[in-house]
Short mmCIF file of C-alpha atoms in Angstrom, two decimals:
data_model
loop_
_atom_site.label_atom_id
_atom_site.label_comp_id
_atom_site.label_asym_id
_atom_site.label_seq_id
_atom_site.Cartn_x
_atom_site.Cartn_y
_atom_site.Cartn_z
CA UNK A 1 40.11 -2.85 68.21
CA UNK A 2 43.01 -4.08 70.35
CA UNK A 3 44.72 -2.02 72.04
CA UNK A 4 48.01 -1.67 70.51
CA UNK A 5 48.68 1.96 70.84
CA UNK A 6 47.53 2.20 74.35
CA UNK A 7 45.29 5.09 72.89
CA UNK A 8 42.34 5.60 75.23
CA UNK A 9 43.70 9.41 75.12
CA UNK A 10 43.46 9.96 71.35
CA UNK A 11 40.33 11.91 71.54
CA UNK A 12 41.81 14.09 74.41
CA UNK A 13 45.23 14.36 71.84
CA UNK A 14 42.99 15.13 69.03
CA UNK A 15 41.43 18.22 71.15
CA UNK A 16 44.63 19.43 72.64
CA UNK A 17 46.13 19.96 68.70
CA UNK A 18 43.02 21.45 68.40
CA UNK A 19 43.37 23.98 70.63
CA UNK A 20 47.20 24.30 69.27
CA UNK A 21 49.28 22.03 71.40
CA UNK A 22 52.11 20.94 69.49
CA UNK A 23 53.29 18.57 72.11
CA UNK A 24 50.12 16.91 71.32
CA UNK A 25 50.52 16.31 67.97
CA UNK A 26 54.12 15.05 68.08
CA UNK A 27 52.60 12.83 70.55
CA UNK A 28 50.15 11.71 68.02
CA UNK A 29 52.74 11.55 65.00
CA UNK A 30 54.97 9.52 67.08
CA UNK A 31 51.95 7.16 68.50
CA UNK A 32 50.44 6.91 64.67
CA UNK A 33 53.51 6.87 62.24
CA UNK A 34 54.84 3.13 61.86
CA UNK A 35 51.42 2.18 61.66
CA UNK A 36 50.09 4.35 59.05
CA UNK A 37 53.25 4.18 56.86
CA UNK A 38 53.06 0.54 57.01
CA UNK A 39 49.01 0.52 55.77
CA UNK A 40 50.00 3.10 53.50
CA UNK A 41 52.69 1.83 51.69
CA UNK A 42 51.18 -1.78 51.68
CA UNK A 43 48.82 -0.13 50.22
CA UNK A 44 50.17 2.19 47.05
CA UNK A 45 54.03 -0.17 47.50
CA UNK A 46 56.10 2.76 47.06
CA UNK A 47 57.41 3.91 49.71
CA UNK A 48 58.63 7.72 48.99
CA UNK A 49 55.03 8.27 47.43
CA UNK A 50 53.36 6.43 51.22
CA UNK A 51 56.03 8.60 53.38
CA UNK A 52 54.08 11.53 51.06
CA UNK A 53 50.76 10.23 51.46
CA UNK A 54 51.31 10.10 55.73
CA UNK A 55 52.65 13.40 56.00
CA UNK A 56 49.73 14.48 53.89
CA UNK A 57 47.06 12.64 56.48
CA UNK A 58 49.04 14.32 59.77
CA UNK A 59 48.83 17.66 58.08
CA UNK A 60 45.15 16.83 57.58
CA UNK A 61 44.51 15.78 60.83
CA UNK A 62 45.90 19.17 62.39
CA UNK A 63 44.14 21.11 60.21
CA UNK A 64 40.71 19.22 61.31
CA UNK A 65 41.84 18.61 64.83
CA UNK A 66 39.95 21.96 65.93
CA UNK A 67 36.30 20.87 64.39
CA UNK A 68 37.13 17.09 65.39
CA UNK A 69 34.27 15.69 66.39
CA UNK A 70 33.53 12.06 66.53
CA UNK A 71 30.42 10.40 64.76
CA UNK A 72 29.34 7.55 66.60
CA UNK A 73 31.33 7.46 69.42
CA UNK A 74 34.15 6.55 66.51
CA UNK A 75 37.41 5.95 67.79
CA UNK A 76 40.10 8.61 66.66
CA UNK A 77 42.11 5.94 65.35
CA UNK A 78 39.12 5.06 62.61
CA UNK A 79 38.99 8.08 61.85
CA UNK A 80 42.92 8.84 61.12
CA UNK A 81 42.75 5.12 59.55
CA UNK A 82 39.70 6.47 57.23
CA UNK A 83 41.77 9.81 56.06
CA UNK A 84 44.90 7.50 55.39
CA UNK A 85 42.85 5.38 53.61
CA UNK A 86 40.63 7.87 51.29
CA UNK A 87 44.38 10.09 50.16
CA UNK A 88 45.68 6.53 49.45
CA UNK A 89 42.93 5.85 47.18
CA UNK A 90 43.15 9.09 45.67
CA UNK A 91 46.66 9.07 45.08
CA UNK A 92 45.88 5.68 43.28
CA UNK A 93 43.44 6.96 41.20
CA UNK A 94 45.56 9.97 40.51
CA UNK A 95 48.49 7.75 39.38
CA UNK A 96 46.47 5.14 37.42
CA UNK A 97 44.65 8.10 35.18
CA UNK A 98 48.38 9.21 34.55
CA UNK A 99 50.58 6.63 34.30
CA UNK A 100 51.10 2.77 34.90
CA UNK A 101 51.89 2.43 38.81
CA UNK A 102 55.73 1.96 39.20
CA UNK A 103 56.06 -0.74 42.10
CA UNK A 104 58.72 -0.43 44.57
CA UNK A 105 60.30 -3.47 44.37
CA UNK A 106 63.39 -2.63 45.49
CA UNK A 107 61.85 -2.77 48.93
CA UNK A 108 58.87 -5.61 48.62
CA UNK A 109 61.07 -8.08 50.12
CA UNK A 110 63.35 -6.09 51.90
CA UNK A 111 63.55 -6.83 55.59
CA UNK A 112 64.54 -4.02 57.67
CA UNK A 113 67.52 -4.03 60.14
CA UNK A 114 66.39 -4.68 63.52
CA UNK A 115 63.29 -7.07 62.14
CA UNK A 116 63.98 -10.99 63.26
CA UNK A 117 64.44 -12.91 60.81
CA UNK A 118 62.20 -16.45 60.04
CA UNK A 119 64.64 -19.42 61.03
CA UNK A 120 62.90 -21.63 58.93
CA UNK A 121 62.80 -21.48 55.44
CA UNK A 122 59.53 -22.94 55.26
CA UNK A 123 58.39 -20.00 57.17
CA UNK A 124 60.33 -17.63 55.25
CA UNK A 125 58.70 -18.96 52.47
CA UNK A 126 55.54 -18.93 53.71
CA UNK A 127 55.95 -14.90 54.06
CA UNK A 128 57.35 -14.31 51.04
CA UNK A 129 54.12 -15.97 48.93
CA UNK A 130 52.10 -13.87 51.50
CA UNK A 131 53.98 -10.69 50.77
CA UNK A 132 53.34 -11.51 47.19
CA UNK A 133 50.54 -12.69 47.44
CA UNK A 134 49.26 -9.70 48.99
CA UNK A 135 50.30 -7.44 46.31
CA UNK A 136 48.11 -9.16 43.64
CA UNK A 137 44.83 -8.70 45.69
CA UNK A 138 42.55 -6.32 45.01
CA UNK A 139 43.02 -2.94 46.92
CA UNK A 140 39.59 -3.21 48.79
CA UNK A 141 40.46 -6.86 50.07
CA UNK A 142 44.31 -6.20 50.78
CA UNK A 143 43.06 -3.26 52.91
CA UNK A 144 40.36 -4.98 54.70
CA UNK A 145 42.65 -7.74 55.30
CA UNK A 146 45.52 -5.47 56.81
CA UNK A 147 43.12 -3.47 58.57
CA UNK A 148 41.90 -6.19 60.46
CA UNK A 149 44.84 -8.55 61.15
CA UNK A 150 47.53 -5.78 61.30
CA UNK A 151 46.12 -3.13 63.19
CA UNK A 152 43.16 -5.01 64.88
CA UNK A 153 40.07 -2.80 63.78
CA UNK A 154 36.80 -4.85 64.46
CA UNK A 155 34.22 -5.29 60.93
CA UNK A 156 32.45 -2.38 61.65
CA UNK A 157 35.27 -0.25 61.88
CA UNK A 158 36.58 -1.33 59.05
CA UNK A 159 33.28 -0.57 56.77
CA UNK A 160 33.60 2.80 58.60
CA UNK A 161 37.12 3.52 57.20
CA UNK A 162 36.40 1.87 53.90
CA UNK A 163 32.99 3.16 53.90
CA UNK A 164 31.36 -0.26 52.93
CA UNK A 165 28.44 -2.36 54.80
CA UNK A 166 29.91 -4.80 57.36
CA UNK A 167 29.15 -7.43 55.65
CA UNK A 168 31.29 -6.70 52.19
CA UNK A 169 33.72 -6.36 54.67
CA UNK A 170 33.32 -9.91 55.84
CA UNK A 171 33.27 -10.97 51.94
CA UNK A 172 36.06 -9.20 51.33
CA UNK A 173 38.25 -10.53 54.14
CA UNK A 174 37.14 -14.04 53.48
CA UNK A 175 38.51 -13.83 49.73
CA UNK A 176 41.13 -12.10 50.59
CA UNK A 177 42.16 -14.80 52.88
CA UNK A 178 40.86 -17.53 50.27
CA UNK A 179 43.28 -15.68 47.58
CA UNK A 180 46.40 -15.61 49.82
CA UNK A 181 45.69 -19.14 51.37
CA UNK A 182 45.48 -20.39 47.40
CA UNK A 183 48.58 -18.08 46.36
CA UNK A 184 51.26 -19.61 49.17
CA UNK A 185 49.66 -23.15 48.43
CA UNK A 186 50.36 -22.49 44.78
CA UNK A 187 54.35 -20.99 45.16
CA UNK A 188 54.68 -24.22 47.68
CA UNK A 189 53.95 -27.12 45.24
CA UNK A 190 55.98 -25.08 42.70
CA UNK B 1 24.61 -24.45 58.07
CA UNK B 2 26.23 -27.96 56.02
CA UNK B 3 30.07 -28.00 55.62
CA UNK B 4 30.75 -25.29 53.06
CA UNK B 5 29.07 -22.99 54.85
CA UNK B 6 30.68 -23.28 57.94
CA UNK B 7 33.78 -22.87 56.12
CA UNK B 8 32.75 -20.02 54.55
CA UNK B 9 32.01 -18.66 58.26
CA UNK B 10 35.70 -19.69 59.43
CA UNK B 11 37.49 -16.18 58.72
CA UNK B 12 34.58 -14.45 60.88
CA UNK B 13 34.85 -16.72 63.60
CA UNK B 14 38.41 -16.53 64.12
CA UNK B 15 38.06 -12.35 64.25
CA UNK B 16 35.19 -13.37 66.20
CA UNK B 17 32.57 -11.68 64.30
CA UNK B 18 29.82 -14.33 64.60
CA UNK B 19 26.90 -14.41 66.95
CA UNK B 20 26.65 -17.16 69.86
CA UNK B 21 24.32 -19.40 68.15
CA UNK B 22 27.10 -19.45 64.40
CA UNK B 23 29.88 -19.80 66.96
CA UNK B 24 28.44 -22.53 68.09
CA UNK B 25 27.74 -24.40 65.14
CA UNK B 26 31.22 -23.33 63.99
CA UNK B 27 32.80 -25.24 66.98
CA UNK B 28 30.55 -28.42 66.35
CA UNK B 29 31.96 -28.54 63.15
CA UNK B 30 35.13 -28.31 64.02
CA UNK B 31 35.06 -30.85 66.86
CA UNK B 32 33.37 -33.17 64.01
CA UNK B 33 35.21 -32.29 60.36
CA UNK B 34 38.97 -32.16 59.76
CA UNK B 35 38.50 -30.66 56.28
CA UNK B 36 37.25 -27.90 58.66
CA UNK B 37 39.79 -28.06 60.97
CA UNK B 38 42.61 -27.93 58.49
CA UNK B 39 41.09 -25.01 56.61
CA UNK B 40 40.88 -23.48 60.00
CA UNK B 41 44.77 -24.25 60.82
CA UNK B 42 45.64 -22.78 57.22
CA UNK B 43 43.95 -19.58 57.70
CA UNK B 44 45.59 -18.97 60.29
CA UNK B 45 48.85 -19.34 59.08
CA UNK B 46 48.24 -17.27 56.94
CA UNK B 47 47.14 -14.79 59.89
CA UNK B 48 50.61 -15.30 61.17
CA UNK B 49 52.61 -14.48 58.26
CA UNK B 50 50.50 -11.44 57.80
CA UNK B 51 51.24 -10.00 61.00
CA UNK B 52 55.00 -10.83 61.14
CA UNK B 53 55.29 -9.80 57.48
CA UNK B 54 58.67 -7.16 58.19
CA UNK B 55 56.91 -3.91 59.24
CA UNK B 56 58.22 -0.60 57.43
CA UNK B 57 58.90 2.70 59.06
CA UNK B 58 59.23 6.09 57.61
CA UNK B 59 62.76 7.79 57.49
CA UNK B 60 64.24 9.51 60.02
CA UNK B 61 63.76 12.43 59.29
CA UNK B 62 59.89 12.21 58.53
CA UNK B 63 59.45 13.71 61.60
CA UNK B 64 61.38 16.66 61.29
CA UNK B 65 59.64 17.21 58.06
CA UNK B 66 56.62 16.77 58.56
CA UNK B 67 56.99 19.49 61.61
CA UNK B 68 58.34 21.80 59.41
CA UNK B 69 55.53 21.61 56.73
CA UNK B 70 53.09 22.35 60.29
CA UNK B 71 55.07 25.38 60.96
CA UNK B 72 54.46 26.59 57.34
CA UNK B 73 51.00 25.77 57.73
CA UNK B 74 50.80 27.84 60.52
CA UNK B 75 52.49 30.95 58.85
CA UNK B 76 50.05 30.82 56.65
CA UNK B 77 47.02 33.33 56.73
CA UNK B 78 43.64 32.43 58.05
CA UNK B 79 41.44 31.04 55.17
CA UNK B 80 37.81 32.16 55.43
CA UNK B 81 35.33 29.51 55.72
CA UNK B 82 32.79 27.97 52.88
CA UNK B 83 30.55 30.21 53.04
CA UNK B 84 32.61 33.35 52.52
CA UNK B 85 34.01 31.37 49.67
CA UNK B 86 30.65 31.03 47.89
CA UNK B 87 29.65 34.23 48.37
CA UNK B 88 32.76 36.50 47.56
CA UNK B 89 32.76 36.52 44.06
CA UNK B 90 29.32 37.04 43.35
CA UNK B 91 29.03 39.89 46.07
CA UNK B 92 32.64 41.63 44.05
CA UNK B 93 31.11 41.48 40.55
CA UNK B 94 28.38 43.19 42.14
CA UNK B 95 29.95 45.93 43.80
CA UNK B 96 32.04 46.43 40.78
CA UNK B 97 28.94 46.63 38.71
CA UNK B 98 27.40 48.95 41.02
CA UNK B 99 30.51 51.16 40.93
CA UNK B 100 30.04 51.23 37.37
CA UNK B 101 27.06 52.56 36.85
CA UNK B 102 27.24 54.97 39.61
CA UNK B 103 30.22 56.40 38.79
CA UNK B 104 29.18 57.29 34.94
CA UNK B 105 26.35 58.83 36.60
CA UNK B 106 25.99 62.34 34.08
CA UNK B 107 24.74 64.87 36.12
CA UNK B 108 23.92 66.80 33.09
CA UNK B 109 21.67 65.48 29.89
CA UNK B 110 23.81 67.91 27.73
CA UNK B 111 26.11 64.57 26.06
CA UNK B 112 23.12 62.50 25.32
CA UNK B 113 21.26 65.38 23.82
CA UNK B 114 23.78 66.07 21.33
CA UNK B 115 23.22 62.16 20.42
CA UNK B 116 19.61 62.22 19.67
CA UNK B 117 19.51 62.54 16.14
CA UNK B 118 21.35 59.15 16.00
CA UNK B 119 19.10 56.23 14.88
CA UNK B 120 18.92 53.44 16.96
CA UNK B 121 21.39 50.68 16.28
CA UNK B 122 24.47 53.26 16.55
CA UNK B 123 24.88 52.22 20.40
CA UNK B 124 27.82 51.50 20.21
CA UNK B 125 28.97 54.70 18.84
CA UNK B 126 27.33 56.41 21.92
CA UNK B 127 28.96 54.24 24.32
CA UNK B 128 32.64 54.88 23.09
CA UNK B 129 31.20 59.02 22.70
CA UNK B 130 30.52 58.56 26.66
CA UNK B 131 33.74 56.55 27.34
CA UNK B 132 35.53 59.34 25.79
CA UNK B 133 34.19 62.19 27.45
CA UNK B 134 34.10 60.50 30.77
CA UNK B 135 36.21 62.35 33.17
#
């Protein structure tokens, strides 16, 4: 995985909250929040029920943090990924036995103040077919796909969180990138 | 590995997931096919757009929150582990069974004599004699 949280401490983190240092766990709330919310609600696209869904995984997390111990030589941030991932699915399940799931689409296209912009319309179009396109895959591709271009996990990681063989992973990030490819070729010629 | 092939191999090869000797053939065919190269170039568009898709953050005052749900935690009393769950109940109906029996222990026979001229299926009527006299 790349580095993008600077996180060669998240095993250290993981055993200060452990041994009940708070400092440590805002430490890994702040490090893990965007990044998990974003998965998350990409993920169940409804974004009061993913803010639910992340405070459920940190609250997880410090409850574990004092019997953490990693299989594998895992990296923390598989295994945080791999909670965030099995309470999503849950709460998917959960929804789908009960009820049809509502999507957020208030927000699907929304893009948040701060967040540049695409000059070009041809590139703004290109992410909005991708944004929609995303929504219509499958939930196994989608978070294979996000998993490994968003937050850089490696294949193996990947069947760890989505506890699959490496290479469904690799079929299931090759059709998820078939599916989107076709999808924004599809909106285009429209 | 003919054309289709290595295009089926394209996604792993740009996460670079493929071993020396597919990477290789993987860059032959690029060098030689365009159909190859352009599925290449569209795949990773698509790469692009997912990673500058607008990223979401949770409000505010998630953090705030989510401390104060820790604190609660916290307050809360120790739960005992698995295996005092599994064995708790059984190990109360016991004890209350136990307690049962050795508390209607009749030190004298002088109730159950008075009962034996009862025939055999009046149980019941014995047991709510004994409840009654039971101290």
């Amino acid at each position: 995985m790349k580095n993008i949280f600077g996180d060669n401490s998240d095993q250290d983190l993981i055993k200060a909250v452990g041994n009940g240092d708070h400092q440590a766990f805002e430490h890994i709330v702040d490090r893990y929040k965007n990044a998990l919310y974003n998965f998350v609600y990409r993920y169940l696209q409804d974004r009061s029920l993913a803010e639910e869904v992340v405070q459920e995984v940190f609250l997880r997390i410090y409850k574990a943090a004092p019997k953490y111990k990693p299989a594998n030589n895992a990296k923390a941030s598989t295994w945080i990924f791999k909670i965030a991932f099995n309470l999503s699915m849950n709460e998917l399940k959960a929804r789908r036995r009960y009820s049809r799931l509502t999507v957020d689409r208030a927000g699907e296209r929304e893009i948040p103040a701060g967040m540049q912009v695409p000059v070009f319309a041809e590139t703004r179009e290109m992410m909005e077919g991708i944004m929609s396109g995303l929504r219509l895959l499958p939930e196994n591709q989608r978070s294979a796909l996000l998993l490994r271009v968003q937050q850089g996990f490696s294949y193996r990681e990947i069947s760890e969180i989505l506890n699959a063989t490496v290479s469904s992973v690799e079929s299931l990030i090759y059709r998820a990138r078939q599916h989107l490819k076709q999808h924004v070729c599809m909106e285009h010629k429209e | 590995m003919n054309c289709q092939e290595i295009r089926e191999k394209i996604s792993s090869y740009m996460d670079n997931e493929l071993d020396s000797e597919q990477s290789r053939c993987v860059d032959q065919e690029l060098l030689r096919c365009p159909v190859c190269r352009e599925e290449l170039k569209l795949l990773q568009q698509v790469d692009a757009a997912v990673k500058e898709m607008p990223s979401c953050s949770p409000s505010a005052q998630f953090p705030a929150r989510l401390m104060q749900q820790i604190a609660k935690q916290a307050a809360l009393p120790e739960r005992y582990g698995f295996t005092y769950n599994i064995f708790v109940h059984p190990v109360k109906f016991f004890e209350k069974f136990y307690n049962l029996f050795n508390s209607q222990r009749v030190s004298t026979t002088a109730t159950l004599d008075e009962l034996g001229d009862f025939p055999p299926c009046s149980i019941s009527y014995i047991y709510f004699k004994l409840l009654a006299t039971k101290p």
